[in-house]
Amino acid sequence: MEAILDKNQLPRHVAIIMDGNGRWAKSRNLPRAEGHRRGALAARAAVEECLALGIAELTLYAFSRENWSRPAEEVNFLFRLLVEFINKELSALETQGVRLMVIGEEEGLPGYARKALTLARERTVGNSRMILNLALNYSGREEIARACRLYMESGAPAAACDCASLTGYLYTAGRPDPDLVIRTSGEKRISNFLLFQTAYSELYFCDTLWPDFSAADLHKALHDYAGRIRRFGGLTKH
Ligand code: IPE
Ligand code: IPE
Ligand code: MG
């Protein structure tokens, strides 16, 4: 039987690099699209489990800026799936107290996806039980470059530009960094995700392909996190 999770040792903010949809489909001789479809269900289940656990913030890496290099057919499918997901789940998310937010360059997204995201954001703006951030057309490096541009455009002096002031121009301005970053599918890299914000995040890698990622897999990651000692550059307290 699984050990009980200590609520006091849960991360406040979990971020997930949801990887392995294509391999999941390939291993079953299914089209990649089917992997993404099953991946969307796994994402929904992860939201549900985080809500049940009382996790305050969940960030899901759904589409990177580099993912545009995939065939147009796959990219189009992913955005159609996103809109389908929003249409299907928005009412439930609304009543569950989830606030939906987006990080990434939204202007670059297809118009119909932007419209659905805007509606979802507006409908859930008053919710505070959990923040669900969708990283879409997201690049960590570009986010940092953008923050520098915005800082310069504000007219503030270059000499005063420090980490705290740049933080205010990130997509995540005003919100806490992820405590735990999970990546599925056995890949052990960050792939341009939240480069600035993960400076002291705990990293957890598992072999499970994203469509197979279950509440039990999430619990495993959370147990692992609970055993970590975070030092932030300081000394361990004994
Ligand atoms: C993650 O699964 C979903 C996205 C990146 C949109 P992949 O599509 O990257 O799956 P693999 O890595 O090819 O298995
Ligand atoms: C990272 O997965 C991006 C998302 C999960 C949206 P990728 O499959 O795009 O990453 P690489 O190409 O294997 O690094
Ligand atoms: Mg991948």
Short mmCIF file of C-alpha atoms and ligand atoms in Angstrom, two decimals:
data_model
loop_
_atom_site.label_atom_id
_atom_site.label_comp_id
_atom_site.label_asym_id
_atom_site.label_seq_id
_atom_site.Cartn_x
_atom_site.Cartn_y
_atom_site.Cartn_z
CA MET A 1 0.00 0.00 0.00
CA GLU A 2 1.20 3.48 -0.82
CA ALA A 3 2.47 5.60 2.07
CA ILE A 4 0.28 8.62 2.90
CA LEU A 5 1.48 11.91 1.45
CA ASP A 6 2.30 14.48 4.09
CA LYS A 7 0.36 17.61 3.09
CA ASN A 8 3.05 19.78 4.66
CA GLN A 9 5.65 18.39 2.31
CA LEU A 10 3.73 18.85 -0.89
CA PRO A 11 5.07 21.27 -3.49
CA ARG A 12 3.09 24.46 -3.88
CA HIS A 13 3.72 24.63 -7.60
CA VAL A 14 4.19 21.59 -9.85
CA ALA A 15 5.27 21.94 -13.48
CA ILE A 16 5.11 19.06 -15.93
CA ILE A 17 6.87 18.45 -19.24
CA MET A 18 4.28 16.09 -20.69
CA ASP A 19 6.40 14.02 -23.05
CA GLY A 20 6.02 10.70 -24.85
CA ASN A 21 2.65 10.93 -26.64
CA GLY A 22 4.19 9.98 -29.98
CA ARG A 23 6.07 6.99 -28.60
CA TRP A 24 2.98 5.82 -26.74
CA ALA A 25 1.06 5.80 -30.03
CA LYS A 26 3.89 4.22 -32.00
CA SER A 27 4.22 1.36 -29.55
CA ARG A 28 0.56 0.57 -30.23
CA ASN A 29 0.71 1.08 -33.98
CA LEU A 30 -1.59 4.06 -33.63
CA PRO A 31 -1.31 7.50 -35.28
CA ARG A 32 0.57 10.12 -33.22
CA ALA A 33 -2.71 12.04 -32.96
CA GLU A 34 -4.14 9.23 -30.83
CA GLY A 35 -1.20 9.63 -28.46
CA HIS A 36 -1.99 13.32 -28.12
CA ARG A 37 -5.67 12.55 -27.56
CA ARG A 38 -4.79 10.15 -24.74
CA GLY A 39 -2.26 12.69 -23.49
CA ALA A 40 -5.04 15.26 -23.11
CA LEU A 41 -6.94 12.80 -20.93
CA ALA A 42 -3.84 12.29 -18.79
CA ALA A 43 -3.56 16.07 -18.44
CA ARG A 44 -7.16 16.27 -17.28
CA ALA A 45 -6.51 13.51 -14.73
CA ALA A 46 -3.40 15.32 -13.46
CA VAL A 47 -5.44 18.50 -12.92
CA GLU A 48 -8.01 16.48 -11.01
CA GLU A 49 -5.41 14.84 -8.78
CA CYS A 50 -3.61 18.12 -8.05
CA LEU A 51 -6.95 19.63 -7.08
CA ALA A 52 -7.69 16.71 -4.78
CA LEU A 53 -4.28 17.10 -3.13
CA GLY A 54 -4.67 20.85 -2.69
CA ILE A 55 -1.73 21.80 -4.91
CA ALA A 56 -2.01 25.53 -5.56
CA GLU A 57 -0.47 25.76 -9.00
CA LEU A 58 0.07 23.40 -11.92
CA THR A 59 1.94 24.36 -15.07
CA LEU A 60 1.65 22.09 -18.08
CA TYR A 61 4.06 22.34 -21.00
CA ALA A 62 1.65 21.79 -23.87
CA PHE A 63 3.41 23.28 -26.91
CA SER A 64 6.92 24.67 -27.24
CA ARG A 65 7.99 27.30 -29.70
CA GLU A 66 10.21 24.61 -31.22
CA ASN A 67 7.20 22.33 -31.74
CA TRP A 68 6.27 24.43 -34.79
CA SER A 69 8.92 22.44 -36.63
CA ARG A 70 6.60 19.41 -36.61
CA PRO A 71 4.39 18.62 -39.63
CA ALA A 72 1.54 21.12 -40.03
CA GLU A 73 -0.98 18.32 -39.73
CA GLU A 74 0.26 17.41 -36.23
CA VAL A 75 0.47 21.05 -35.13
CA ASN A 76 -3.08 21.72 -36.33
CA PHE A 77 -4.32 18.64 -34.56
CA LEU A 78 -2.72 19.79 -31.30
CA PHE A 79 -4.48 23.16 -31.40
CA ARG A 80 -7.80 21.62 -32.35
CA LEU A 81 -7.36 19.25 -29.42
CA LEU A 82 -6.61 22.17 -27.11
CA VAL A 83 -9.81 23.93 -28.12
CA GLU A 84 -11.80 20.71 -27.79
CA PHE A 85 -10.34 20.27 -24.30
CA ILE A 86 -11.32 23.81 -23.30
CA ASN A 87 -14.84 23.50 -24.73
CA LYS A 88 -15.37 20.23 -22.94
CA GLU A 89 -13.80 21.07 -19.59
CA LEU A 90 -14.33 24.78 -19.07
CA SER A 91 -17.56 24.53 -17.08
CA ALA A 92 -16.07 21.88 -14.80
CA LEU A 93 -12.86 23.86 -14.29
CA GLU A 94 -14.95 26.92 -13.54
CA THR A 95 -16.96 25.20 -10.82
CA GLN A 96 -13.90 23.41 -9.42
CA GLY A 97 -12.26 26.75 -8.68
CA VAL A 98 -9.51 26.46 -11.28
CA ARG A 99 -8.11 29.62 -12.78
CA LEU A 100 -6.75 29.05 -16.28
CA MET A 101 -3.77 31.10 -17.40
CA VAL A 102 -1.41 30.99 -20.37
CA ILE A 103 2.34 31.46 -20.58
CA GLY A 104 4.00 31.83 -23.97
CA GLU A 105 3.61 33.97 -27.05
CA GLU A 106 -0.15 33.88 -27.52
CA GLU A 107 -0.10 36.21 -30.54
CA GLY A 108 1.53 33.40 -32.51
CA LEU A 109 -1.30 30.94 -31.87
CA PRO A 110 -4.11 30.27 -34.37
CA GLY A 111 -7.01 32.73 -33.97
CA TYR A 112 -9.55 30.08 -32.94
CA ALA A 113 -7.22 28.85 -30.16
CA ARG A 114 -6.65 32.40 -28.91
CA LYS A 115 -10.37 32.97 -28.79
CA ALA A 116 -10.98 29.84 -26.71
CA LEU A 117 -8.12 30.71 -24.36
CA THR A 118 -9.35 34.28 -23.87
CA LEU A 119 -12.81 33.01 -22.99
CA ALA A 120 -11.42 30.40 -20.60
CA ARG A 121 -9.26 33.00 -18.90
CA GLU A 122 -12.13 35.46 -18.54
CA ARG A 123 -14.54 32.85 -17.23
CA THR A 124 -12.11 31.61 -14.57
CA VAL A 125 -10.47 34.89 -13.54
CA GLY A 126 -12.23 34.91 -10.15
CA ASN A 127 -11.12 31.39 -9.20
CA SER A 128 -8.42 30.87 -6.63
CA ARG A 129 -8.39 27.22 -5.59
CA MET A 130 -5.78 26.29 -8.18
CA ILE A 131 -3.99 28.05 -11.01
CA LEU A 132 -3.61 25.99 -14.17
CA ASN A 133 -0.97 27.50 -16.43
CA LEU A 134 -0.79 26.22 -19.96
CA ALA A 135 2.59 26.80 -21.60
CA LEU A 136 1.77 27.35 -25.27
CA ASN A 137 4.13 28.55 -27.98
CA TYR A 138 6.49 28.83 -25.06
CA SER A 139 10.29 29.25 -25.08
CA GLY A 140 12.23 29.93 -21.90
CA ARG A 141 15.00 31.74 -23.73
CA GLU A 142 12.55 33.89 -25.67
CA GLU A 143 10.71 34.69 -22.43
CA ILE A 144 13.94 36.05 -20.93
CA ALA A 145 14.78 38.02 -24.10
CA ARG A 146 11.22 39.43 -24.10
CA ALA A 147 11.53 40.45 -20.45
CA CYS A 148 14.72 42.36 -21.31
CA ARG A 149 12.98 44.12 -24.21
CA LEU A 150 10.00 45.06 -22.03
CA TYR A 151 12.31 46.32 -19.32
CA MET A 152 14.20 48.53 -21.77
CA GLU A 153 10.94 49.79 -23.29
CA SER A 154 9.76 50.83 -19.84
CA GLY A 155 12.46 53.47 -19.87
CA ALA A 156 14.10 52.16 -16.69
CA PRO A 157 17.89 52.54 -16.62
CA ALA A 158 19.93 49.55 -17.84
CA ALA A 159 22.13 49.78 -14.75
CA ALA A 160 19.10 49.10 -12.52
CA CYS A 161 18.10 45.93 -14.37
CA ASP A 162 18.43 43.08 -11.87
CA CYS A 163 16.84 39.66 -11.44
CA ALA A 164 13.94 41.01 -9.41
CA SER A 165 13.04 43.64 -12.00
CA LEU A 166 13.30 41.13 -14.86
CA THR A 167 11.07 38.70 -12.99
CA GLY A 168 8.33 41.31 -13.23
CA TYR A 169 8.41 41.08 -17.02
CA LEU A 170 8.25 37.29 -17.28
CA TYR A 171 4.97 35.61 -18.22
CA THR A 172 4.95 34.30 -14.65
CA ALA A 173 5.33 37.76 -13.06
CA GLY A 174 4.16 37.83 -9.47
CA ARG A 175 3.82 34.08 -9.13
CA PRO A 176 6.08 31.63 -7.31
CA ASP A 177 8.60 29.44 -9.12
CA PRO A 178 7.87 25.74 -9.59
CA ASP A 179 8.96 23.67 -6.61
CA LEU A 180 8.90 20.47 -8.61
CA VAL A 181 9.36 19.84 -12.34
CA ILE A 182 8.32 16.44 -13.64
CA ARG A 183 9.32 15.11 -17.05
CA THR A 184 7.89 11.89 -18.38
CA SER A 185 9.06 9.48 -21.10
CA GLY A 186 12.64 8.93 -19.94
CA GLU A 187 14.08 12.10 -21.51
CA LYS A 188 16.29 13.98 -19.10
CA ARG A 189 16.35 17.52 -20.36
CA ILE A 190 14.54 20.81 -19.87
CA SER A 191 13.75 21.52 -23.55
CA ASN A 192 13.57 25.29 -23.09
CA PHE A 193 10.99 25.13 -20.29
CA LEU A 194 10.91 27.83 -17.57
CA LEU A 195 14.66 28.44 -17.71
CA PHE A 196 14.58 31.43 -15.39
CA GLN A 197 12.03 30.04 -12.94
CA THR A 198 13.56 26.57 -12.41
CA ALA A 199 16.85 27.83 -10.95
CA TYR A 200 16.13 25.97 -7.69
CA SER A 201 13.29 23.66 -8.68
CA GLU A 202 13.57 19.99 -7.81
CA LEU A 203 13.66 17.85 -10.96
CA TYR A 204 11.97 14.47 -11.29
CA PHE A 205 12.27 12.21 -14.32
CA CYS A 206 10.27 9.06 -14.92
CA ASP A 207 10.05 6.58 -17.77
CA THR A 208 6.24 6.53 -17.97
CA LEU A 209 5.01 7.86 -21.31
CA TRP A 210 2.69 10.81 -20.74
CA PRO A 211 -0.61 9.12 -21.81
CA ASP A 212 0.06 6.44 -19.18
CA PHE A 213 0.87 8.94 -16.41
CA SER A 214 -1.57 8.22 -13.59
CA ALA A 215 -2.37 9.51 -10.13
CA ALA A 216 -0.05 6.79 -8.80
CA ASP A 217 2.83 8.16 -10.93
CA LEU A 218 2.13 11.65 -9.63
CA HIS A 219 2.15 10.36 -6.06
CA LYS A 220 5.51 8.68 -6.69
CA ALA A 221 6.94 11.99 -7.85
CA LEU A 222 5.47 13.76 -4.82
CA HIS A 223 6.90 11.18 -2.43
CA ASP A 224 10.29 11.62 -4.05
CA TYR A 225 9.97 15.39 -3.68
CA ALA A 226 9.00 15.05 -0.02
CA GLY A 227 12.34 13.34 0.62
CA ARG A 228 14.43 16.05 -1.02
CA ILE A 229 16.44 18.55 0.98
CA ARG A 230 16.27 21.97 -0.62
CA ARG A 231 19.23 24.13 0.23
CA PHE A 232 18.99 27.13 -2.11
CA GLY A 233 22.73 27.44 -1.83
CA GLY A 234 22.75 27.44 1.97
CA LEU A 235 23.70 24.80 4.50
CA THR A 236 21.60 21.82 5.48
CA LYS A 237 19.92 22.17 8.86
CA HIS A 238 20.43 19.12 11.09
C1 IPE B 1 4.59 15.44 -26.02
O1 IPE B 1 4.68 14.25 -26.73
C2 IPE B 1 3.57 16.36 -26.62
C3 IPE B 1 4.13 17.53 -27.30
C4 IPE B 1 5.39 17.84 -27.37
C5 IPE B 1 3.17 18.42 -27.92
P1 IPE B 1 5.56 14.11 -28.04
O2 IPE B 1 4.70 14.38 -29.23
O3 IPE B 1 6.80 14.91 -27.96
O4 IPE B 1 5.90 12.56 -27.98
P2 IPE B 1 7.26 11.84 -28.38
O5 IPE B 1 8.37 12.54 -27.68
O6 IPE B 1 7.36 11.97 -29.88
O7 IPE B 1 7.08 10.44 -27.94
C1 IPE B 2 8.93 19.23 -24.81
O1 IPE B 2 8.81 18.03 -25.49
C2 IPE B 2 7.77 20.12 -25.15
C3 IPE B 2 6.47 19.71 -24.64
C4 IPE B 2 6.23 18.71 -23.84
C5 IPE B 2 5.36 20.53 -25.06
P1 IPE B 2 9.53 17.78 -26.89
O2 IPE B 2 9.19 16.39 -27.30
O3 IPE B 2 9.18 18.86 -27.85
O4 IPE B 2 11.07 17.93 -26.51
P2 IPE B 2 12.38 17.39 -27.22
O5 IPE B 2 12.30 17.83 -28.66
O6 IPE B 2 12.37 15.90 -27.11
O7 IPE B 2 13.50 18.01 -26.45
MG MG B 3 8.67 14.52 -27.24
#
